[in-house]
Amino acid sequence: MGIAGFAPPFLFALSQWAGYPNWGRRFSYFPFLVLLGAGITLNNTRAVAEALSGRNAQEFLRTPKFNAEGRRAGKLRQAGDYNLPVDWTTWGELALALYCLIETLAAFTHAPGLVPFLAMYALGFLYTAGLGLWQSHIQFPRFGGKRKALILE
């Protein structure tokens, strides 16, 4: 890893140190942030392609808008029909996770230097696909009732 590879974790640690007294605990989340960044590449590619093609894209489909502030931000409650159904990007992320996993296994014998890079993408795609599947699953009724979604209150 070159010296430029240390810039993102250093800047993240510096920002957490400057803003929070418990910056060490917050910095421990950095690996998950890296996985999330790797995992959303398909979703970002889709958004860029839609923007460049002039399609009327629906903005921020995965971003809930609950106007949650202060104490309300941490509480969950059952609410109406907000969660989105599983779309093709979730299945694409799952397919890319499988592809990267297969390539990671192949890299062990043919290109061991690529193993961490490919594993990061495999885990990132698996993480975002898993979140997409989990978040869409909680919208389905278990016993024939109305669709429910978890929202912040």
XYZ file of N, CA and C in Angstrom:
459
model
N 0.862 -1.172 0.000
C 0.000 0.000 0.000
C 0.905 1.230 0.000
N 0.662 2.126 -0.922
C 1.437 3.353 -0.994
C 1.022 4.330 0.091
N 1.743 5.413 0.168
C 1.456 6.412 1.199
C 0.069 7.032 1.025
N -0.410 7.107 -0.208
C -1.745 7.670 -0.450
C -2.837 6.794 0.154
N -2.560 5.514 0.332
C -3.543 4.612 0.929
C -3.813 4.906 2.394
N -2.900 5.619 3.036
C -3.095 5.965 4.442
C -3.915 7.238 4.625
N -4.145 7.984 3.567
C -4.856 9.260 3.685
C -6.299 9.100 4.170
N -7.132 8.238 3.582
C -8.515 8.142 4.061
C -8.640 7.758 5.537
N -7.937 6.706 6.022
C -8.089 6.416 7.449
C -7.539 7.527 8.338
N -6.463 8.179 7.895
C -5.906 9.275 8.682
C -6.891 10.437 8.766
N -7.473 10.823 7.632
C -8.440 11.926 7.638
C -9.683 11.575 8.446
N -10.140 10.341 8.352
C -11.296 9.917 9.138
C -10.973 9.983 10.627
N -9.806 9.463 11.030
C -9.408 9.499 12.436
C -9.262 10.935 12.924
N -8.669 11.787 12.100
C -8.488 13.189 12.468
C -9.828 13.891 12.650
N -10.771 13.633 11.763
C -12.086 14.274 11.884
C -12.817 13.793 13.133
N -12.689 12.514 13.459
C -13.342 11.994 14.656
C -12.673 12.529 15.919
N -11.355 12.641 15.889
C -10.618 13.182 17.025
C -11.011 14.632 17.282
N -11.158 15.413 16.208
C -11.493 16.829 16.346
C -12.932 17.038 16.799
N -13.810 16.132 16.471
C -15.222 16.367 16.745
C -15.815 15.648 17.931
N -15.165 14.592 18.413
C -15.793 13.771 19.445
C -14.777 13.329 20.486
N -15.161 13.363 21.760
C -14.239 12.891 22.792
C -14.029 11.371 22.738
N -15.002 10.632 22.218
C -14.869 9.174 22.115
C -14.445 8.765 20.704
N -13.503 9.485 20.143
C -13.108 9.283 18.751
C -12.532 7.893 18.503
N -11.902 7.294 19.497
C -11.319 5.966 19.308
C -12.375 4.915 19.017
N -13.486 4.985 19.747
C -14.582 4.047 19.510
C -15.181 4.283 18.137
N -15.329 5.535 17.769
C -15.888 5.857 16.453
C -14.953 5.407 15.330
N -13.665 5.511 15.552
C -12.712 5.096 14.527
C -12.753 3.586 14.307
N -13.192 2.857 15.311
C -13.281 1.400 15.155
C -14.330 1.005 14.116
N -15.203 1.928 13.734
C -16.209 1.657 12.701
C -15.663 1.856 11.286
N -14.444 2.331 11.161
C -13.889 2.630 9.844
C -13.882 1.434 8.888
N -13.536 0.238 9.335
C -13.590 -0.897 8.395
C -14.987 -1.119 7.803
N -16.023 -0.887 8.591
C -17.390 -1.039 8.079
C -17.720 0.060 7.074
N -17.169 1.240 7.300
C -17.351 2.333 6.345
C -16.691 1.994 5.010
N -15.527 1.372 5.070
C -14.833 0.949 3.847
C -15.660 -0.100 3.111
N -16.202 -1.077 3.848
C -17.038 -2.109 3.224
C -18.282 -1.501 2.595
N -18.891 -0.562 3.277
C -20.074 0.096 2.729
C -19.720 0.862 1.462
N -18.595 1.551 1.477
C -18.157 2.284 0.287
C -17.923 1.367 -0.895
N -17.361 0.194 -0.637
C -17.151 -0.776 -1.717
C -18.474 -1.366 -2.175
N -19.374 -1.600 -1.242
C -20.632 -2.260 -1.569
C -21.629 -1.419 -2.332
N -21.539 -0.107 -2.226
C -22.526 0.737 -2.910
C -22.099 1.141 -4.313
N -21.016 0.552 -4.807
C -20.539 0.948 -6.135
C -21.545 0.643 -7.238
N -22.262 -0.470 -7.154
C -23.261 -0.778 -8.184
C -24.403 0.233 -8.139
N -24.856 0.563 -6.943
C -25.931 1.540 -6.794
C -25.493 2.909 -7.315
N -24.256 3.303 -7.023
C -23.747 4.585 -7.514
C -23.586 4.578 -9.029
N -23.120 3.451 -9.577
C -22.980 3.332 -11.028
C -24.337 3.462 -11.701
N -25.332 2.839 -11.119
C -26.700 2.940 -11.642
C -27.168 4.395 -11.632
N -26.927 5.098 -10.536
C -27.358 6.492 -10.423
C -26.670 7.376 -11.459
N -25.380 7.170 -11.656
C -24.644 7.966 -12.648
C -25.153 7.661 -14.051
N -25.369 6.386 -14.359
C -25.873 6.010 -15.688
C -27.250 6.613 -15.943
N -28.114 6.611 -14.934
C -29.439 7.211 -15.092
C -29.336 8.714 -15.296
N -28.431 9.352 -14.578
C -28.270 10.798 -14.722
C -27.718 11.158 -16.098
N -26.726 10.413 -16.556
C -26.129 10.704 -17.862
C -27.068 10.391 -19.019
N -27.934 9.411 -18.836
C -28.865 9.053 -19.911
C -30.115 9.924 -19.905
N -30.260 10.760 -18.880
C -31.409 11.654 -18.812
C -32.681 10.999 -18.318
N -32.568 9.781 -17.809
C -33.748 9.114 -17.259
C -34.217 9.857 -16.025
N -35.497 9.817 -15.805
C -36.065 10.452 -14.619
C -35.905 9.495 -13.446
N -34.735 9.511 -12.848
C -34.425 8.573 -11.769
C -35.114 8.986 -10.477
N -35.490 7.991 -9.707
C -36.033 8.267 -8.383
C -34.847 8.475 -7.456
N -34.830 9.608 -6.784
C -33.662 9.978 -5.995
C -33.657 9.298 -4.637
N -32.492 8.865 -4.220
C -32.244 8.351 -2.881
C -33.284 7.330 -2.436
N -33.493 6.317 -3.243
C -34.489 5.312 -2.911
C -34.211 4.609 -1.592
N -32.955 4.442 -1.250
C -32.636 3.716 -0.027
C -32.540 4.629 1.187
N -32.718 5.899 1.018
C -32.547 6.825 2.127
C -33.888 7.141 2.773
N -34.114 6.687 4.003
C -35.375 7.008 4.662
C -35.424 8.475 5.058
N -36.595 9.047 4.966
C -36.784 10.453 5.338
C -37.852 10.514 6.424
N -37.404 10.495 7.676
C -38.338 10.429 8.785
C -38.352 11.694 9.627
N -37.517 12.672 9.304
C -37.420 13.894 10.082
C -37.159 13.576 11.555
N -36.270 12.627 11.793
C -35.953 12.223 13.156
C -34.821 13.092 13.681
N -35.040 13.684 14.838
C -34.033 14.542 15.443
C -33.929 14.232 16.928
N -32.762 14.489 17.481
C -32.566 14.357 18.919
C -32.864 12.965 19.438
N -33.656 12.904 20.503
C -33.972 11.620 21.132
C -34.784 10.714 20.229
N -35.564 11.315 19.349
C -36.404 10.519 18.452
C -35.573 9.686 17.489
N -34.360 10.105 17.209
C -33.562 9.453 16.169
C -33.210 8.011 16.506
N -33.130 7.655 17.777
C -32.712 6.316 18.127
C -33.819 5.318 18.364
N -35.053 5.734 18.356
C -36.158 4.840 18.687
C -36.811 4.289 17.431
N -37.196 3.042 17.503
C -37.863 2.399 16.380
C -39.325 2.158 16.719
N -40.163 2.231 15.719
C -41.563 1.867 15.907
C -42.095 1.316 14.604
N -43.208 0.634 14.683
C -43.839 0.102 13.487
C -44.606 1.223 12.801
N -44.572 1.242 11.480
C -45.262 2.291 10.738
C -45.795 1.738 9.440
N -46.243 2.618 8.582
C -46.877 2.246 7.326
C -45.916 1.795 6.255
N -46.360 1.850 5.020
C -45.672 1.265 3.872
C -44.508 2.122 3.388
N -43.349 2.007 4.039
C -42.220 2.789 3.543
C -41.194 1.929 2.834
N -40.879 0.781 3.372
C -39.777 -0.004 2.813
C -39.997 -0.350 1.361
N -38.904 -0.415 0.644
C -38.942 -0.688 -0.785
C -38.823 -2.178 -1.050
N -39.414 -2.639 -2.135
C -39.216 -4.041 -2.497
C -37.789 -4.257 -3.001
N -37.379 -5.506 -3.039
C -36.044 -5.835 -3.544
C -36.009 -5.507 -5.030
N -35.026 -4.718 -5.442
C -34.909 -4.383 -6.866
C -33.686 -5.085 -7.455
N -33.440 -4.828 -8.715
C -32.373 -5.544 -9.415
C -30.994 -5.211 -8.875
N -30.813 -4.031 -8.281
C -29.475 -3.710 -7.766
C -29.110 -4.601 -6.577
N -30.082 -4.954 -5.764
C -29.795 -5.852 -4.644
C -29.353 -7.216 -5.155
N -30.063 -7.728 -6.167
C -29.668 -9.011 -6.755
C -28.323 -8.874 -7.471
N -28.072 -7.729 -8.082
C -26.783 -7.489 -8.724
C -25.649 -7.453 -7.712
N -25.898 -6.832 -6.559
C -24.889 -6.803 -5.497
C -24.602 -8.213 -4.989
N -25.643 -9.014 -4.883
C -25.459 -10.400 -4.453
C -24.647 -11.187 -5.486
N -24.942 -10.973 -6.761
C -24.188 -11.644 -7.830
C -22.731 -11.184 -7.835
N -22.507 -9.884 -7.651
C -21.131 -9.376 -7.603
C -20.380 -9.905 -6.381
N -21.088 -10.063 -5.262
C -20.460 -10.641 -4.069
C -20.008 -12.067 -4.347
N -20.863 -12.845 -4.998
C -20.506 -14.221 -5.339
C -19.324 -14.252 -6.311
N -19.368 -13.389 -7.309
C -18.275 -13.301 -8.283
C -16.958 -12.943 -7.590
N -16.991 -11.931 -6.725
C -15.768 -11.516 -6.024
C -15.276 -12.602 -5.076
N -16.196 -13.346 -4.472
C -15.800 -14.450 -3.604
C -15.082 -15.540 -4.393
N -15.619 -15.884 -5.554
C -14.980 -16.883 -6.415
C -13.604 -16.392 -6.862
N -13.536 -15.115 -7.239
C -12.248 -14.552 -7.657
C -11.257 -14.481 -6.502
N -11.754 -14.245 -5.291
C -10.874 -14.229 -4.118
C -10.259 -15.606 -3.909
N -11.079 -16.644 -4.029
C -10.567 -18.008 -3.875
C -9.543 -18.334 -4.963
N -9.813 -17.899 -6.184
C -8.868 -18.133 -7.280
C -7.577 -17.343 -7.074
N -7.688 -16.171 -6.467
C -6.514 -15.319 -6.265
C -5.538 -15.908 -5.254
N -6.021 -16.756 -4.357
C -5.113 -17.372 -3.386
C -3.971 -18.115 -4.075
N -4.267 -18.755 -5.203
C -3.220 -19.517 -5.891
C -2.565 -18.747 -7.028
N -3.306 -17.864 -7.680
C -2.783 -17.203 -8.879
C -2.263 -15.781 -8.641
N -2.862 -15.054 -7.719
C -2.441 -13.667 -7.460
C -2.726 -13.316 -6.001
N -1.924 -13.821 -5.064
C -2.196 -13.618 -3.638
C -2.263 -12.149 -3.210
N -1.620 -11.274 -3.948
C -1.660 -9.854 -3.611
C -3.035 -9.232 -3.787
N -3.881 -9.857 -4.594
C -5.231 -9.337 -4.830
C -6.254 -9.808 -3.802
N -5.890 -10.763 -2.968
C -6.851 -11.353 -2.029
C -7.504 -10.313 -1.122
N -6.761 -9.417 -0.456
C -7.427 -8.439 0.415
C -8.370 -7.510 -0.358
N -7.943 -7.081 -1.523
C -8.758 -6.179 -2.346
C -10.059 -6.855 -2.773
N -9.956 -8.070 -3.302
C -11.146 -8.797 -3.752
C -12.048 -9.172 -2.580
N -11.439 -9.542 -1.454
C -12.231 -9.886 -0.270
C -13.001 -8.673 0.237
N -12.372 -7.493 0.169
C -13.056 -6.275 0.596
C -14.301 -6.036 -0.260
N -14.174 -6.190 -1.563
C -15.329 -6.000 -2.437
C -16.375 -7.089 -2.230
N -15.941 -8.325 -2.041
C -16.895 -9.415 -1.798
C -17.698 -9.138 -0.532
N -17.012 -8.765 0.542
C -17.708 -8.467 1.796
C -18.576 -7.221 1.679
N -18.100 -6.221 0.950
C -18.885 -5.001 0.764
C -20.171 -5.252 0.006
N -20.083 -5.993 -1.098
C -21.291 -6.321 -1.859
C -22.224 -7.210 -1.046
N -21.659 -8.148 -0.307
C -22.478 -9.023 0.525
C -23.179 -8.227 1.622
N -22.475 -7.265 2.193
C -23.040 -6.419 3.247
C -24.212 -5.592 2.724
N -24.027 -4.897 1.609
C -25.110 -4.055 1.090
C -26.265 -4.895 0.554
N -25.972 -6.026 -0.078
C -27.051 -6.903 -0.549
C -27.811 -7.475 0.640
N -27.083 -7.868 1.674
C -27.739 -8.385 2.880
C -28.630 -7.350 3.529
N -28.149 -6.118 3.597
C -28.985 -5.047 4.151
C -30.228 -4.818 3.304
N -30.059 -4.833 1.985
C -31.204 -4.650 1.096
C -32.238 -5.740 1.264
N -31.782 -6.985 1.364
C -32.709 -8.100 1.557
C -33.376 -8.028 2.925
N -32.604 -7.713 3.955
C -33.166 -7.625 5.301
C -34.184 -6.495 5.403
N -33.847 -5.332 4.853
C -34.755 -4.195 4.944
C -36.027 -4.418 4.147
N -35.959 -5.140 3.055
C -37.182 -5.408 2.299
C -37.976 -6.532 2.945
N -37.308 -7.433 3.642
C -38.001 -8.551 4.285
C -38.917 -8.074 5.403
N -38.512 -7.063 6.146
C -39.319 -6.636 7.284
C -40.596 -5.940 6.869
N -40.760 -5.675 5.578
C -41.991 -5.035 5.141
C -43.115 -6.040 4.919
N -42.791 -7.317 4.761
C -43.806 -8.297 4.422
C -44.576 -8.732 5.657
N -45.889 -8.911 5.523
C -46.686 -9.356 6.668
C -46.357 -10.809 7.007
N -46.250 -11.101 8.279
C -45.944 -12.474 8.691
C -47.213 -13.296 8.856
N -48.275 -12.660 9.286
C -49.507 -13.402 9.549
C -50.694 -12.780 8.834
N -50.481 -12.306 7.625
C -51.579 -11.803 6.812
C -52.030 -10.390 7.134
N -51.269 -9.642 7.897
C -51.662 -8.282 8.226
C -51.188 -7.287 7.186
N -51.355 -6.000 7.483
C -50.900 -4.948 6.590
C -49.375 -4.889 6.596
N -48.805 -4.446 5.481
C -47.352 -4.322 5.410
C -46.870 -3.370 6.483
N -45.780 -3.730 7.118
C -45.194 -2.893 8.162
C -43.753 -2.590 7.800
N -43.287 -1.470 8.261
C -41.892 -1.105 8.042
C -41.356 -0.496 9.319
N -40.105 -0.759 9.619
C -39.480 -0.126 10.770
C -39.053 1.274 10.377
N -39.416 2.249 11.187
C -38.957 3.606 10.923
C -38.442 4.212 12.210
N -37.695 5.250 12.075
C -37.199 5.986 13.234
C -38.295 6.875 13.774
N -38.392 6.942 15.059
C -39.366 7.846 15.670
C -38.649 8.832 16.552
